[in-house]
């Protein structure tokens, strides 16, 4: 029986991004999160006595230059070397773009596949195949560079690819799932897409996900894959790796009632998330939806509710707030009884409908989107036609907030 650990998209020393990181206590906890996650992978490899660790691309992060990154990586690979564990590594788009990649003298237990492709025997009846990126882009399929699977053996192939395309990820080394399942390999160790996906099980086609998310767009627990090969049969387990877990959560507060009811609903939701946490720490973005009776008061007092929620999360000792999003709607029965707020509501509607205002707002939204991480940008703007809709939604929310503040002044 042989065990192998499969990871990808480590992005060593890539910084985490969240408004919650303004808190120095959280910042101190997670400043080395990507390193800690990689060290956990090494810990699992040692504990499980694996024969090899597969790193399917993007071990490094962009053009960041740091000798400390190289020193940390070498120390972890040495731990594997001391235990007799081999490492197989293919370069992804970030590795090919990173100057550190070619400067580190990697330990002898590490085999780096080049862009021409190749195969290495891990055991008499087990072969590892791999192809690296030659540069920062790979617009064409890399499958022609793989040699044929070895007959009578288990064959594992390593590939950094977006497959047929994935939101938030550039279309690198494109190929169809059917191309992989029909190629004769027993396990495809993929990388590039940051969310875990098991695309097929016969043969296995696995994207393990990144070991540590870096922002709210990479939400959820992060993992690696542990393969067990017994008499030619492969089984796969999920291994938790993330230090800090980003959470996107939603609550319908239609039935919250008064302020005490809303606080109770929020507190119960926070405690449920703290109990279900897979990582050491979590950063949460919470969205409130529904048609609560106290709709205007909630919008008016958004800052107050943000502070209360922040404290609820801190009281758990493991949760921090990224942002509170209010996506609530007014109950259909609510009627605006004041002429001042009625006039303001109409003024805001006229303003947001003005073509000049809409054009300026769209330009501002487009500029802001350009500053966001690719994963968030793809979520908010899957294509250029989404900008007008997004701008309209944001303008409507802003108008409602102004109206709520006005109502608060006259209530």
PDB file of N, CA and C in Angstrom, residues 251-343:
ATOM      1  N   UNK A 251     -28.511  35.452   6.124  1.00  0.00           N
ATOM      2  CA  UNK A 251     -29.645  35.211   7.021  1.00  0.00           C
ATOM      3  C   UNK A 251     -30.856  35.984   6.507  1.00  0.00           C
ATOM      4  N   UNK A 252     -31.986  35.311   6.443  1.00  0.00           N
ATOM      5  CA  UNK A 252     -33.256  35.972   6.157  1.00  0.00           C
ATOM      6  C   UNK A 252     -33.833  36.458   7.490  1.00  0.00           C
ATOM      7  N   UNK A 253     -33.936  37.764   7.663  1.00  0.00           N
ATOM      8  CA  UNK A 253     -34.357  38.325   8.957  1.00  0.00           C
ATOM      9  C   UNK A 253     -35.796  38.827   8.917  1.00  0.00           C
ATOM     10  N   UNK A 254     -36.587  38.316   7.981  1.00  0.00           N
ATOM     11  CA  UNK A 254     -37.985  38.737   7.871  1.00  0.00           C
ATOM     12  C   UNK A 254     -38.719  38.590   9.195  1.00  0.00           C
ATOM     13  N   UNK A 255     -38.458  37.504   9.928  1.00  0.00           N
ATOM     14  CA  UNK A 255     -39.187  37.230  11.172  1.00  0.00           C
ATOM     15  C   UNK A 255     -38.428  37.671  12.419  1.00  0.00           C
ATOM     16  N   UNK A 256     -37.464  38.568  12.254  1.00  0.00           N
ATOM     17  CA  UNK A 256     -36.652  38.970  13.403  1.00  0.00           C
ATOM     18  C   UNK A 256     -37.441  39.744  14.447  1.00  0.00           C
ATOM     19  N   UNK A 257     -38.490  40.452  14.034  1.00  0.00           N
ATOM     20  CA  UNK A 257     -39.270  41.229  14.999  1.00  0.00           C
ATOM     21  C   UNK A 257     -38.538  42.498  15.400  1.00  0.00           C
ATOM     22  N   UNK A 258     -38.423  42.725  16.725  1.00  0.00           N
ATOM     23  CA  UNK A 258     -37.786  43.940  17.206  1.00  0.00           C
ATOM     24  C   UNK A 258     -36.264  43.771  17.290  1.00  0.00           C
ATOM     25  N   UNK A 259     -35.607  44.769  17.890  1.00  0.00           N
ATOM     26  CA  UNK A 259     -34.152  44.733  17.983  1.00  0.00           C
ATOM     27  C   UNK A 259     -33.645  43.540  18.765  1.00  0.00           C
ATOM     28  N   UNK A 260     -34.325  43.187  19.844  1.00  0.00           N
ATOM     29  CA  UNK A 260     -33.900  42.027  20.628  1.00  0.00           C
ATOM     30  C   UNK A 260     -33.995  40.749  19.804  1.00  0.00           C
ATOM     31  N   UNK A 261     -35.044  40.638  19.006  1.00  0.00           N
ATOM     32  CA  UNK A 261     -35.199  39.459  18.169  1.00  0.00           C
ATOM     33  C   UNK A 261     -34.102  39.346  17.132  1.00  0.00           C
ATOM     34  N   UNK A 262     -33.715  40.484  16.543  1.00  0.00           N
ATOM     35  CA  UNK A 262     -32.639  40.463  15.552  1.00  0.00           C
ATOM     36  C   UNK A 262     -31.309  40.112  16.200  1.00  0.00           C
ATOM     37  N   UNK A 263     -31.050  40.666  17.385  1.00  0.00           N
ATOM     38  CA  UNK A 263     -29.807  40.328  18.086  1.00  0.00           C
ATOM     39  C   UNK A 263     -29.742  38.840  18.400  1.00  0.00           C
ATOM     40  N   UNK A 264     -30.854  38.271  18.837  1.00  0.00           N
ATOM     41  CA  UNK A 264     -30.877  36.842  19.139  1.00  0.00           C
ATOM     42  C   UNK A 264     -30.618  36.008  17.887  1.00  0.00           C
ATOM     43  N   UNK A 265     -31.232  36.409  16.781  1.00  0.00           N
ATOM     44  CA  UNK A 265     -31.045  35.686  15.525  1.00  0.00           C
ATOM     45  C   UNK A 265     -29.585  35.749  15.082  1.00  0.00           C
ATOM     46  N   UNK A 266     -28.975  36.931  15.182  1.00  0.00           N
ATOM     47  CA  UNK A 266     -27.579  37.082  14.802  1.00  0.00           C
ATOM     48  C   UNK A 266     -26.669  36.268  15.714  1.00  0.00           C
ATOM     49  N   UNK A 267     -26.916  36.334  17.018  1.00  0.00           N
ATOM     50  CA  UNK A 267     -26.056  35.626  17.970  1.00  0.00           C
ATOM     51  C   UNK A 267     -26.113  34.115  17.736  1.00  0.00           C
ATOM     52  N   UNK A 268     -27.305  33.579  17.492  1.00  0.00           N
ATOM     53  CA  UNK A 268     -27.428  32.139  17.243  1.00  0.00           C
ATOM     54  C   UNK A 268     -26.693  31.748  15.959  1.00  0.00           C
ATOM     55  N   UNK A 269     -26.793  32.595  14.942  1.00  0.00           N
ATOM     56  CA  UNK A 269     -26.119  32.302  13.674  1.00  0.00           C
ATOM     57  C   UNK A 269     -24.610  32.308  13.862  1.00  0.00           C
ATOM     58  N   UNK A 270     -24.108  33.282  14.600  1.00  0.00           N
ATOM     59  CA  UNK A 270     -22.670  33.376  14.858  1.00  0.00           C
ATOM     60  C   UNK A 270     -22.174  32.154  15.615  1.00  0.00           C
ATOM     61  N   UNK A 271     -22.901  31.759  16.639  1.00  0.00           N
ATOM     62  CA  UNK A 271     -22.480  30.607  17.445  1.00  0.00           C
ATOM     63  C   UNK A 271     -22.513  29.318  16.632  1.00  0.00           C
ATOM     64  N   UNK A 272     -23.508  29.172  15.761  1.00  0.00           N
ATOM     65  CA  UNK A 272     -23.559  27.987  14.889  1.00  0.00           C
ATOM     66  C   UNK A 272     -22.338  27.925  13.983  1.00  0.00           C
ATOM     67  N   UNK A 273     -21.933  29.064  13.441  1.00  0.00           N
ATOM     68  CA  UNK A 273     -20.760  29.089  12.574  1.00  0.00           C
ATOM     69  C   UNK A 273     -19.477  28.814  13.339  1.00  0.00           C
ATOM     70  N   UNK A 274     -19.394  29.298  14.558  1.00  0.00           N
ATOM     71  CA  UNK A 274     -18.197  29.042  15.367  1.00  0.00           C
ATOM     72  C   UNK A 274     -18.072  27.555  15.674  1.00  0.00           C
ATOM     73  N   UNK A 275     -19.195  26.905  15.970  1.00  0.00           N
ATOM     74  CA  UNK A 275     -19.158  25.471  16.273  1.00  0.00           C
ATOM     75  C   UNK A 275     -18.826  24.636  15.041  1.00  0.00           C
ATOM     76  N   UNK A 276     -19.211  25.104  13.850  1.00  0.00           N
ATOM     77  CA  UNK A 276     -18.994  24.329  12.634  1.00  0.00           C
ATOM     78  C   UNK A 276     -17.717  24.664  11.904  1.00  0.00           C
ATOM     79  N   UNK A 277     -16.845  25.444  12.524  1.00  0.00           N
ATOM     80  CA  UNK A 277     -15.629  25.891  11.859  1.00  0.00           C
ATOM     81  C   UNK A 277     -14.654  24.746  11.648  1.00  0.00           C
ATOM     82  N   UNK A 278     -14.066  24.676  10.435  1.00  0.00           N
ATOM     83  CA  UNK A 278     -13.088  23.640  10.114  1.00  0.00           C
ATOM     84  C   UNK A 278     -11.650  24.108  10.322  1.00  0.00           C
ATOM     85  N   UNK A 279     -11.460  25.417  10.442  1.00  0.00           N
ATOM     86  CA  UNK A 279     -10.123  25.994  10.552  1.00  0.00           C
ATOM     87  C   UNK A 279      -9.931  26.615  11.932  1.00  0.00           C
ATOM     88  N   UNK A 280      -8.725  27.131  12.176  1.00  0.00           N
ATOM     89  CA  UNK A 280      -8.440  27.731  13.475  1.00  0.00           C
ATOM     90  C   UNK A 280      -9.235  29.007  13.699  1.00  0.00           C
ATOM     91  N   UNK A 281      -9.372  29.781  12.644  1.00  0.00           N
ATOM     92  CA  UNK A 281      -9.949  31.117  12.712  1.00  0.00           C
ATOM     93  C   UNK A 281     -10.809  31.340  11.481  1.00  0.00           C
ATOM     94  N   UNK A 282     -11.776  32.256  11.583  1.00  0.00           N
ATOM     95  CA  UNK A 282     -12.626  32.531  10.422  1.00  0.00           C
ATOM     96  C   UNK A 282     -12.883  34.023  10.287  1.00  0.00           C
ATOM     97  N   UNK A 283     -12.987  34.458   9.038  1.00  0.00           N
ATOM     98  CA  UNK A 283     -13.394  35.818   8.705  1.00  0.00           C
ATOM     99  C   UNK A 283     -14.709  35.715   7.950  1.00  0.00           C
ATOM    100  N   UNK A 284     -15.758  36.378   8.460  1.00  0.00           N
ATOM    101  CA  UNK A 284     -17.109  36.210   7.922  1.00  0.00           C
ATOM    102  C   UNK A 284     -17.616  37.475   7.249  1.00  0.00           C
ATOM    103  N   UNK A 285     -18.217  37.298   6.077  1.00  0.00           N
ATOM    104  CA  UNK A 285     -19.035  38.339   5.467  1.00  0.00           C
ATOM    105  C   UNK A 285     -20.479  37.895   5.561  1.00  0.00           C
ATOM    106  N   UNK A 286     -21.284  38.653   6.291  1.00  0.00           N
ATOM    107  CA  UNK A 286     -22.669  38.270   6.545  1.00  0.00           C
ATOM    108  C   UNK A 286     -23.610  39.198   5.788  1.00  0.00           C
ATOM    109  N   UNK A 287     -24.547  38.604   5.043  1.00  0.00           N
ATOM    110  CA  UNK A 287     -25.552  39.357   4.306  1.00  0.00           C
ATOM    111  C   UNK A 287     -26.918  39.127   4.935  1.00  0.00           C
ATOM    112  N   UNK A 288     -27.619  40.219   5.268  1.00  0.00           N
ATOM    113  CA  UNK A 288     -28.975  40.133   5.796  1.00  0.00           C
ATOM    114  C   UNK A 288     -29.953  40.370   4.660  1.00  0.00           C
ATOM    115  N   UNK A 289     -30.909  39.448   4.517  1.00  0.00           N
ATOM    116  CA  UNK A 289     -31.919  39.556   3.468  1.00  0.00           C
ATOM    117  C   UNK A 289     -33.309  39.507   4.103  1.00  0.00           C
ATOM    118  N   UNK A 290     -34.337  39.609   3.255  1.00  0.00           N
ATOM    119  CA  UNK A 290     -35.702  39.502   3.740  1.00  0.00           C
ATOM    120  C   UNK A 290     -36.412  40.847   3.780  1.00  0.00           C
ATOM    121  N   UNK A 291     -37.600  40.834   4.372  1.00  0.00           N
ATOM    122  CA  UNK A 291     -38.437  42.042   4.473  1.00  0.00           C
ATOM    123  C   UNK A 291     -38.801  42.277   5.930  1.00  0.00           C
ATOM    124  N   UNK A 292     -37.855  42.682   6.755  1.00  0.00           N
ATOM    125  CA  UNK A 292     -38.121  42.870   8.186  1.00  0.00           C
ATOM    126  C   UNK A 292     -39.029  44.071   8.441  1.00  0.00           C
ATOM    127  N   UNK A 293     -39.823  43.980   9.510  1.00  0.00           N
ATOM    128  CA  UNK A 293     -40.727  45.069   9.864  1.00  0.00           C
ATOM    129  C   UNK A 293     -39.950  46.346  10.179  1.00  0.00           C
ATOM    130  N   UNK A 294     -38.757  46.210  10.758  1.00  0.00           N
ATOM    131  CA  UNK A 294     -37.935  47.370  11.117  1.00  0.00           C
ATOM    132  C   UNK A 294     -36.914  47.688  10.009  1.00  0.00           C
ATOM    133  N   UNK A 295     -37.376  47.552   8.788  1.00  0.00           N
ATOM    134  CA  UNK A 295     -36.519  47.733   7.614  1.00  0.00           C
ATOM    135  C   UNK A 295     -35.758  49.057   7.645  1.00  0.00           C
ATOM    136  N   UNK A 296     -36.487  50.192   7.785  1.00  0.00           N
ATOM    137  CA  UNK A 296     -35.834  51.488   7.730  1.00  0.00           C
ATOM    138  C   UNK A 296     -34.873  51.688   8.898  1.00  0.00           C
ATOM    139  N   UNK A 297     -35.263  51.232  10.075  1.00  0.00           N
ATOM    140  CA  UNK A 297     -34.394  51.404  11.238  1.00  0.00           C
ATOM    141  C   UNK A 297     -33.088  50.629  11.077  1.00  0.00           C
ATOM    142  N   UNK A 298     -33.180  49.437  10.478  1.00  0.00           N
ATOM    143  CA  UNK A 298     -31.975  48.627  10.274  1.00  0.00           C
ATOM    144  C   UNK A 298     -31.035  49.319   9.292  1.00  0.00           C
ATOM    145  N   UNK A 299     -31.595  49.861   8.211  1.00  0.00           N
ATOM    146  CA  UNK A 299     -30.754  50.597   7.264  1.00  0.00           C
ATOM    147  C   UNK A 299     -30.157  51.845   7.917  1.00  0.00           C
ATOM    148  N   UNK A 300     -30.982  52.547   8.660  1.00  0.00           N
ATOM    149  CA  UNK A 300     -30.518  53.772   9.311  1.00  0.00           C
ATOM    150  C   UNK A 300     -29.391  53.500  10.294  1.00  0.00           C
ATOM    151  N   UNK A 301     -29.508  52.383  11.025  1.00  0.00           N
ATOM    152  CA  UNK A 301     -28.549  52.067  12.087  1.00  0.00           C
ATOM    153  C   UNK A 301     -27.538  51.008  11.652  1.00  0.00           C
ATOM    154  N   UNK A 302     -27.176  51.025  10.383  1.00  0.00           N
ATOM    155  CA  UNK A 302     -26.259  50.007   9.862  1.00  0.00           C
ATOM    156  C   UNK A 302     -24.940  49.989  10.634  1.00  0.00           C
ATOM    157  N   UNK A 303     -24.420  51.158  10.979  1.00  0.00           N
ATOM    158  CA  UNK A 303     -23.153  51.217  11.712  1.00  0.00           C
ATOM    159  C   UNK A 303     -23.287  50.565  13.084  1.00  0.00           C
ATOM    160  N   UNK A 304     -24.400  50.798  13.744  1.00  0.00           N
ATOM    161  CA  UNK A 304     -24.634  50.204  15.063  1.00  0.00           C
ATOM    162  C   UNK A 304     -24.709  48.690  14.975  1.00  0.00           C
ATOM    163  N   UNK A 305     -25.433  48.178  13.973  1.00  0.00           N
ATOM    164  CA  UNK A 305     -25.552  46.722  13.829  1.00  0.00           C
ATOM    165  C   UNK A 305     -24.206  46.103  13.447  1.00  0.00           C
ATOM    166  N   UNK A 306     -23.411  46.829  12.677  1.00  0.00           N
ATOM    167  CA  UNK A 306     -22.077  46.324  12.338  1.00  0.00           C
ATOM    168  C   UNK A 306     -21.222  46.174  13.589  1.00  0.00           C
ATOM    169  N   UNK A 307     -21.286  47.162  14.474  1.00  0.00           N
ATOM    170  CA  UNK A 307     -20.496  47.097  15.711  1.00  0.00           C
ATOM    171  C   UNK A 307     -20.981  45.978  16.625  1.00  0.00           C
ATOM    172  N   UNK A 308     -22.296  45.804  16.717  1.00  0.00           N
ATOM    173  CA  UNK A 308     -22.819  44.726  17.559  1.00  0.00           C
ATOM    174  C   UNK A 308     -22.418  43.361  17.022  1.00  0.00           C
ATOM    175  N   UNK A 309     -22.516  43.208  15.709  1.00  0.00           N
ATOM    176  CA  UNK A 309     -22.136  41.936  15.100  1.00  0.00           C
ATOM    177  C   UNK A 309     -20.640  41.683  15.270  1.00  0.00           C
ATOM    178  N   UNK A 310     -19.839  42.717  15.111  1.00  0.00           N
ATOM    179  CA  UNK A 310     -18.396  42.586  15.309  1.00  0.00           C
ATOM    180  C   UNK A 310     -18.084  42.041  16.690  1.00  0.00           C
ATOM    181  N   UNK A 311     -18.760  42.571  17.711  1.00  0.00           N
ATOM    182  CA  UNK A 311     -18.505  42.118  19.074  1.00  0.00           C
ATOM    183  C   UNK A 311     -18.977  40.679  19.289  1.00  0.00           C
ATOM    184  N   UNK A 312     -20.121  40.322  18.699  1.00  0.00           N
ATOM    185  CA  UNK A 312     -20.594  38.938  18.811  1.00  0.00           C
ATOM    186  C   UNK A 312     -19.560  37.964  18.257  1.00  0.00           C
ATOM    187  N   UNK A 313     -18.981  38.312  17.116  1.00  0.00           N
ATOM    188  CA  UNK A 313     -17.975  37.448  16.513  1.00  0.00           C
ATOM    189  C   UNK A 313     -16.726  37.368  17.384  1.00  0.00           C
ATOM    190  N   UNK A 314     -16.280  38.507  17.894  1.00  0.00           N
ATOM    191  CA  UNK A 314     -15.088  38.516  18.736  1.00  0.00           C
ATOM    192  C   UNK A 314     -15.292  37.709  20.007  1.00  0.00           C
ATOM    193  N   UNK A 315     -16.510  37.700  20.527  1.00  0.00           N
ATOM    194  CA  UNK A 315     -16.798  36.951  21.751  1.00  0.00           C
ATOM    195  C   UNK A 315     -16.590  35.453  21.576  1.00  0.00           C
ATOM    196  N   UNK A 316     -16.650  34.955  20.347  1.00  0.00           N
ATOM    197  CA  UNK A 316     -16.427  33.526  20.120  1.00  0.00           C
ATOM    198  C   UNK A 316     -14.954  33.161  20.250  1.00  0.00           C
ATOM    199  N   UNK A 317     -14.075  34.139  20.070  1.00  0.00           N
ATOM    200  CA  UNK A 317     -12.641  33.887  20.134  1.00  0.00           C
ATOM    201  C   UNK A 317     -12.037  33.340  18.846  1.00  0.00           C
ATOM    202  N   UNK A 318     -12.891  33.056  17.842  1.00  0.00           N
ATOM    203  CA  UNK A 318     -12.381  32.460  16.595  1.00  0.00           C
ATOM    204  C   UNK A 318     -12.919  33.136  15.341  1.00  0.00           C
ATOM    205  N   UNK A 319     -13.860  34.069  15.500  1.00  0.00           N
ATOM    206  CA  UNK A 319     -14.494  34.693  14.343  1.00  0.00           C
ATOM    207  C   UNK A 319     -14.236  36.196  14.312  1.00  0.00           C
ATOM    208  N   UNK A 320     -14.033  36.707  13.083  1.00  0.00           N
ATOM    209  CA  UNK A 320     -13.896  38.147  12.859  1.00  0.00           C
ATOM    210  C   UNK A 320     -14.818  38.552  11.728  1.00  0.00           C
ATOM    211  N   UNK A 321     -15.229  39.824  11.723  1.00  0.00           N
ATOM    212  CA  UNK A 321     -16.144  40.309  10.697  1.00  0.00           C
ATOM    213  C   UNK A 321     -15.388  40.963   9.550  1.00  0.00           C
ATOM    214  N   UNK A 322     -15.657  40.492   8.334  1.00  0.00           N
ATOM    215  CA  UNK A 322     -15.148  41.147   7.133  1.00  0.00           C
ATOM    216  C   UNK A 322     -16.063  42.321   6.782  1.00  0.00           C
ATOM    217  N   UNK A 323     -17.364  42.031   6.707  1.00  0.00           N
ATOM    218  CA  UNK A 323     -18.308  43.089   6.351  1.00  0.00           C
ATOM    219  C   UNK A 323     -19.727  42.611   6.625  1.00  0.00           C
ATOM    220  N   UNK A 324     -20.596  43.543   7.008  1.00  0.00           N
ATOM    221  CA  UNK A 324     -22.023  43.280   7.098  1.00  0.00           C
ATOM    222  C   UNK A 324     -22.687  43.919   5.888  1.00  0.00           C
ATOM    223  N   UNK A 325     -23.425  43.116   5.125  1.00  0.00           N
ATOM    224  CA  UNK A 325     -24.105  43.591   3.922  1.00  0.00           C
ATOM    225  C   UNK A 325     -25.603  43.571   4.169  1.00  0.00           C
ATOM    226  N   UNK A 326     -26.261  44.704   3.965  1.00  0.00           N
ATOM    227  CA  UNK A 326     -27.711  44.799   4.151  1.00  0.00           C
ATOM    228  C   UNK A 326     -28.385  44.742   2.790  1.00  0.00           C
ATOM    229  N   UNK A 327     -29.039  43.625   2.521  1.00  0.00           N
ATOM    230  CA  UNK A 327     -29.746  43.430   1.256  1.00  0.00           C
ATOM    231  C   UNK A 327     -31.232  43.212   1.544  1.00  0.00           C
ATOM    232  N   UNK A 328     -31.736  43.960   2.520  1.00  0.00           N
ATOM    233  CA  UNK A 328     -33.133  43.831   2.930  1.00  0.00           C
ATOM    234  C   UNK A 328     -34.022  44.711   2.069  1.00  0.00           C
ATOM    235  N   UNK A 329     -35.309  44.373   2.058  1.00  0.00           N
ATOM    236  CA  UNK A 329     -36.305  45.126   1.301  1.00  0.00           C
ATOM    237  C   UNK A 329     -37.414  45.591   2.234  1.00  0.00           C
ATOM    238  N   UNK A 330     -38.079  46.678   1.852  1.00  0.00           N
ATOM    239  CA  UNK A 330     -39.184  47.185   2.664  1.00  0.00           C
ATOM    240  C   UNK A 330     -40.389  46.257   2.548  1.00  0.00           C
ATOM    241  N   UNK A 331     -41.094  46.018   3.649  1.00  0.00           N
ATOM    242  CA  UNK A 331     -42.325  45.223   3.573  1.00  0.00           C
ATOM    243  C   UNK A 331     -43.323  45.880   2.622  1.00  0.00           C
ATOM    244  N   UNK A 332     -44.077  45.092   1.896  1.00  0.00           N
ATOM    245  CA  UNK A 332     -44.994  45.646   0.907  1.00  0.00           C
ATOM    246  C   UNK A 332     -46.079  46.494   1.545  1.00  0.00           C
ATOM    247  N   UNK A 333     -46.350  46.251   2.828  1.00  0.00           N
ATOM    248  CA  UNK A 333     -47.414  46.991   3.502  1.00  0.00           C
ATOM    249  C   UNK A 333     -46.967  48.359   3.987  1.00  0.00           C
ATOM    250  N   UNK A 334     -45.653  48.629   3.944  1.00  0.00           N
ATOM    251  CA  UNK A 334     -45.158  49.882   4.497  1.00  0.00           C
ATOM    252  C   UNK A 334     -45.497  51.048   3.580  1.00  0.00           C
ATOM    253  N   UNK A 335     -46.015  52.114   4.149  1.00  0.00           N
ATOM    254  CA  UNK A 335     -46.339  53.307   3.380  1.00  0.00           C
ATOM    255  C   UNK A 335     -45.608  54.490   3.985  1.00  0.00           C
ATOM    256  N   UNK A 336     -45.028  55.288   3.156  1.00  0.00           N
ATOM    257  CA  UNK A 336     -44.305  56.467   3.618  1.00  0.00           C
ATOM    258  C   UNK A 336     -45.318  57.574   3.907  1.00  0.00           C
ATOM    259  N   UNK A 337     -45.427  57.970   5.186  1.00  0.00           N
ATOM    260  CA  UNK A 337     -46.454  58.906   5.604  1.00  0.00           C
ATOM    261  C   UNK A 337     -45.973  60.356   5.662  1.00  0.00           C
ATOM    262  N   UNK A 338     -44.679  60.610   5.444  1.00  0.00           N
ATOM    263  CA  UNK A 338     -44.173  61.975   5.575  1.00  0.00           C
ATOM    264  C   UNK A 338     -43.865  62.552   4.211  1.00  0.00           C
ATOM    265  N   UNK A 339     -44.304  63.770   4.009  1.00  0.00           N
ATOM    266  CA  UNK A 339     -44.078  64.399   2.715  1.00  0.00           C
ATOM    267  C   UNK A 339     -42.596  64.606   2.439  1.00  0.00           C
ATOM    268  N   UNK A 340     -41.805  64.854   3.520  1.00  0.00           N
ATOM    269  CA  UNK A 340     -40.372  65.096   3.331  1.00  0.00           C
ATOM    270  C   UNK A 340     -39.680  63.862   2.782  1.00  0.00           C
ATOM    271  N   UNK A 341     -39.941  62.712   3.397  1.00  0.00           N
ATOM    272  CA  UNK A 341     -39.281  61.500   2.919  1.00  0.00           C
ATOM    273  C   UNK A 341     -39.852  61.056   1.581  1.00  0.00           C
ATOM    274  N   UNK A 342     -41.127  61.307   1.348  1.00  0.00           N
ATOM    275  CA  UNK A 342     -41.701  60.963   0.052  1.00  0.00           C
ATOM    276  C   UNK A 342     -41.041  61.771  -1.056  1.00  0.00           C
ATOM    277  N   UNK A 343     -40.824  63.072  -0.769  1.00  0.00           N
ATOM    278  CA  UNK A 343     -40.177  63.925  -1.763  1.00  0.00           C
ATOM    279  C   UNK A 343     -38.729  63.504  -1.984  1.00  0.00           C
TER     280      UNK A 343
END
